[in-house]
mmCIF file of C-alpha atoms in Angstrom:
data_model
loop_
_atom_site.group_PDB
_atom_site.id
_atom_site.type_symbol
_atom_site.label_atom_id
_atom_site.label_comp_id
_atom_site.label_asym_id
_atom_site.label_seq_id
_atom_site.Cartn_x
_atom_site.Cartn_y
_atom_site.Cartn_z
ATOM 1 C CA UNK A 1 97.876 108.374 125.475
ATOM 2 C CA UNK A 2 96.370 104.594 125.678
ATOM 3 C CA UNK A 3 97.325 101.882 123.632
ATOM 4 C CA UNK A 4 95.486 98.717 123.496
ATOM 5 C CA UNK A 5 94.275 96.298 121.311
ATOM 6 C CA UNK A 6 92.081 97.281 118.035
ATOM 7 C CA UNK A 7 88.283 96.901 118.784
ATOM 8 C CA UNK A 8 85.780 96.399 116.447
ATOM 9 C CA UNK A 9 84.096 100.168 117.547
ATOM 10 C CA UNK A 10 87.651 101.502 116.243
ATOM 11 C CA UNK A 11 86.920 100.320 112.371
ATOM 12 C CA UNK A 12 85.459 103.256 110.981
ATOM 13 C CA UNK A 13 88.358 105.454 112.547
ATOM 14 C CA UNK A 14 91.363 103.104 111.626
ATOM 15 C CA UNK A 15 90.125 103.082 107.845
ATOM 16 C CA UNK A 16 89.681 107.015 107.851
ATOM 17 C CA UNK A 17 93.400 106.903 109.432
ATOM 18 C CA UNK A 18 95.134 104.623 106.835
ATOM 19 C CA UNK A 19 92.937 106.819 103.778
ATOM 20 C CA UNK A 20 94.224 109.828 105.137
ATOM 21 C CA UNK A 21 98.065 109.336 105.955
ATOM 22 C CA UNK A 22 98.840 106.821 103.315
ATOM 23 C CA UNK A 23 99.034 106.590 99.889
ATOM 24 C CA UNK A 24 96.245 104.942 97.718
ATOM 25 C CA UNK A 25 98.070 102.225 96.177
ATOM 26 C CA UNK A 26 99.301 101.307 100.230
ATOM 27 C CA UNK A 27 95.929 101.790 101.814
ATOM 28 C CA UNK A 28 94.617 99.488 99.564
ATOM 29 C CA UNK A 29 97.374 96.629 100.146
ATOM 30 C CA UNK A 30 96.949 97.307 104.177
ATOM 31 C CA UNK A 31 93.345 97.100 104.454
ATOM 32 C CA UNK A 32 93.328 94.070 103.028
ATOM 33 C CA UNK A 33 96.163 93.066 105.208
ATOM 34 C CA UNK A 34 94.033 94.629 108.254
ATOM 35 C CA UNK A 35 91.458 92.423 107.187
ATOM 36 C CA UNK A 36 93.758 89.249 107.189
ATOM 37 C CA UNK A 37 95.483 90.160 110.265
ATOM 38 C CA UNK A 38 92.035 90.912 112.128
ATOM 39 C CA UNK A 39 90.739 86.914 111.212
ATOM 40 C CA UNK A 40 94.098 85.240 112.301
ATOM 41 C CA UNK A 41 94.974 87.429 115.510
ATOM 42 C CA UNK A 42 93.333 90.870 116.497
ATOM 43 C CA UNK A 43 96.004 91.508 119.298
ATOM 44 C CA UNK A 44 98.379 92.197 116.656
ATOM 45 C CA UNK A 45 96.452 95.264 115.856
ATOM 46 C CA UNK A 46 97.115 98.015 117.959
ATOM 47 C CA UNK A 47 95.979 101.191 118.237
ATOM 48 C CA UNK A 48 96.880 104.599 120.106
ATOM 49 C CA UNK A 49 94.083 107.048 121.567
ATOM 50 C CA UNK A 50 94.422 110.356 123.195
ATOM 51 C CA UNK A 51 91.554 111.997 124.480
ATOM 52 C CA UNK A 52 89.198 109.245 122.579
ATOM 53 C CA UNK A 53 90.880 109.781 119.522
ATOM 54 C CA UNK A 54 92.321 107.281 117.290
ATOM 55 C CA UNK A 55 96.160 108.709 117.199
ATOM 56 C CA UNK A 56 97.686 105.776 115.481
ATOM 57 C CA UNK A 57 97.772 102.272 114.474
ATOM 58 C CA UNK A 58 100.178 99.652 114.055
ATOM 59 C CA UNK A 59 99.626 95.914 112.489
ATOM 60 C CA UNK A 60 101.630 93.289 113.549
ATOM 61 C CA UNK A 61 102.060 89.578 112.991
ATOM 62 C CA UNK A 62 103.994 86.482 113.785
ATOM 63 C CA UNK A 63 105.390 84.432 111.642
ATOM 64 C CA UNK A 64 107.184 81.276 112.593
ATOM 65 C CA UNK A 65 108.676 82.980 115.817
ATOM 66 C CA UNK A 66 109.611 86.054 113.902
ATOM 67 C CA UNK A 67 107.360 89.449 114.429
ATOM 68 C CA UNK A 68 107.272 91.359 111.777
ATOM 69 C CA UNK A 69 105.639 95.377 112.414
ATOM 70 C CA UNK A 70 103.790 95.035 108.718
ATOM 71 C CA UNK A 71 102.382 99.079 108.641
ATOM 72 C CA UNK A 72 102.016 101.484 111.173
ATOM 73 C CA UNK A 73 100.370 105.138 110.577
ATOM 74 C CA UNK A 74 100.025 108.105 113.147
ATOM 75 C CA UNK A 75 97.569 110.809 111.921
ATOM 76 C CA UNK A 76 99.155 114.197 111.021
ATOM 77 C CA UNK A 77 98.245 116.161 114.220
ATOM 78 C CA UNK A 78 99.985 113.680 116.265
ATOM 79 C CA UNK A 79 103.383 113.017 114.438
ATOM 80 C CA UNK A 80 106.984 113.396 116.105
ATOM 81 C CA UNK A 81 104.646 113.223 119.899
ATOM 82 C CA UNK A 82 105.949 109.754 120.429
ATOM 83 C CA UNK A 83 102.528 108.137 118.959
ATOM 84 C CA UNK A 84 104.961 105.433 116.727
ATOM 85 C CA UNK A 85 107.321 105.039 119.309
ATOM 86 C CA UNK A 86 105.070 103.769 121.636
ATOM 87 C CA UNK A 87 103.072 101.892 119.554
ATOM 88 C CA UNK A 88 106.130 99.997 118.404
ATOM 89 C CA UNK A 89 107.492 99.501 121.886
ATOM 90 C CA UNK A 90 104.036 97.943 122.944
ATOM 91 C CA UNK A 91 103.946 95.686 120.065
ATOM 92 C CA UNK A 92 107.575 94.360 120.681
ATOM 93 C CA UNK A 93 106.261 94.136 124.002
ATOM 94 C CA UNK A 94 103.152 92.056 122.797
ATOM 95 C CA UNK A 95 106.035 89.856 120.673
ATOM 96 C CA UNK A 96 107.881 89.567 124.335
ATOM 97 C CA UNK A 97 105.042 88.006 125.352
ATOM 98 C CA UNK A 98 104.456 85.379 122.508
ATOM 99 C CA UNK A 99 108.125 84.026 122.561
ATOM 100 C CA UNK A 100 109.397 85.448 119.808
ATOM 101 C CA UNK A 101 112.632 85.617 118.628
ATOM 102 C CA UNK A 102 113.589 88.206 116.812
ATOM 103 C CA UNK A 103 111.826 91.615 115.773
ATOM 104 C CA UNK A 104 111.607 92.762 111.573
ATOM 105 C CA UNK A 105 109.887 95.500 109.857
ATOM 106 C CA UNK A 106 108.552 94.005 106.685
ATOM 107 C CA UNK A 107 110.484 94.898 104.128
ATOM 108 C CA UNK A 108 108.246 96.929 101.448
ATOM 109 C CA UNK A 109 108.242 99.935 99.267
ATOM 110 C CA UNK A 110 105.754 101.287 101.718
ATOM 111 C CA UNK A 111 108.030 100.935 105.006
ATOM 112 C CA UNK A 112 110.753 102.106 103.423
ATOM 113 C CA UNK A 113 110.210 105.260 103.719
ATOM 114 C CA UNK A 114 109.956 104.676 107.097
ATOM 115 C CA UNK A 115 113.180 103.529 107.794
ATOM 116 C CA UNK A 116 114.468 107.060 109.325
ATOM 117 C CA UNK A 117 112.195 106.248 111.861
ATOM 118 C CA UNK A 118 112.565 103.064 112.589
ATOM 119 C CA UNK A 119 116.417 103.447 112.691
ATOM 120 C CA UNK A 120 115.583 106.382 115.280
ATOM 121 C CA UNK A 121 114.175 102.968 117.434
ATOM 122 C CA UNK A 122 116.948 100.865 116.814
ATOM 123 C CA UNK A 123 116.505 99.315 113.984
ATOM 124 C CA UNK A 124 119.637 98.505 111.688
ATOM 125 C CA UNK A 125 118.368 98.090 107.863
ATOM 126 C CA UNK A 126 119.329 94.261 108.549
ATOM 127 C CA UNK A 127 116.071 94.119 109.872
ATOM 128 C CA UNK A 128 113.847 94.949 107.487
ATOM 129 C CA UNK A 129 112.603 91.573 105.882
ATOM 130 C CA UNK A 130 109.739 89.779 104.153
ATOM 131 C CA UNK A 131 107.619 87.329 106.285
ATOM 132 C CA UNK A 132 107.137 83.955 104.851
ATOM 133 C CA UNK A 133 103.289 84.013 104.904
ATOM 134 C CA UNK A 134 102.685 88.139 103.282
ATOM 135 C CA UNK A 135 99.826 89.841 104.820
ATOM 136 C CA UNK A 136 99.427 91.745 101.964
ATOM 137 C CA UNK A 137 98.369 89.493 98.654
ATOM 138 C CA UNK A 138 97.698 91.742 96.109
ATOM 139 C CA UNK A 139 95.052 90.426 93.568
ATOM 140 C CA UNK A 140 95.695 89.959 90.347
#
């Protein structure tokens, strides 16, 4: 498995990812977050490959020297193989890197039902928050 940053040649296989593994209603508030994420910082995005594949993704961003992991998704054949955990541990890695301070999942319906997982990391429900600047604006 390889993780490294999101390239532009991984679009088409990171939206066909989110479609599949999330629900509508969140694949619509991440790919615009994607989107947003992709303008300000693209090293935030990260994705996993095995054998050329796109295995996962994870989008990340900093806000004012907090990270926040704002939606991660590991396609169906490659759940519970360690896909999220390492794509987590290379974005707080990534954060390491940047000076930040302190780690949070952003705190959303979405993630929630998440939080089995991320507690399997670590992660006390303490740090699930909301970032100050939200990735995902939904229009209205």
């Amino acid at each position: 498995m390889q993780i490294r940053s999101f390239q532009l040649s991984d679009y088409r296989s990171v939206a066909e990812l989110l479609k599949e593994v999330l629900s509508e209603e969140c694949c619509e508030e991440t790919m615009g977050a994607f989107a947003r994420q992709l303008s300000w910082d693209s090293e935030l995005v990260l994705v996993a490959s095995i054998d050329d594949v796109i295995a996962g993704v994870l989008i990340g961003t900093i806000d004012q020297q907090k990270g926040y992991v704002y939606r991660i998704a590991v396609h169906k054949e490659y759940q519970r193989q360690g896909v999220g955990k390492a794509l987590v541990s290379a974005m707080n890695a990534r954060f390491r890197q940047r000076n930040v301070l302190k780690v949070l999942i952003a705190g959303d319906k979405h993630n929630e039902v998440l939080r089995p997982f991320y507690e399997a990391l670590g992660l006390a429900p303490v740090d699930f928050a909301r970032p100050s600047r939200p990735l995902a604006i939904v229009a209205g």
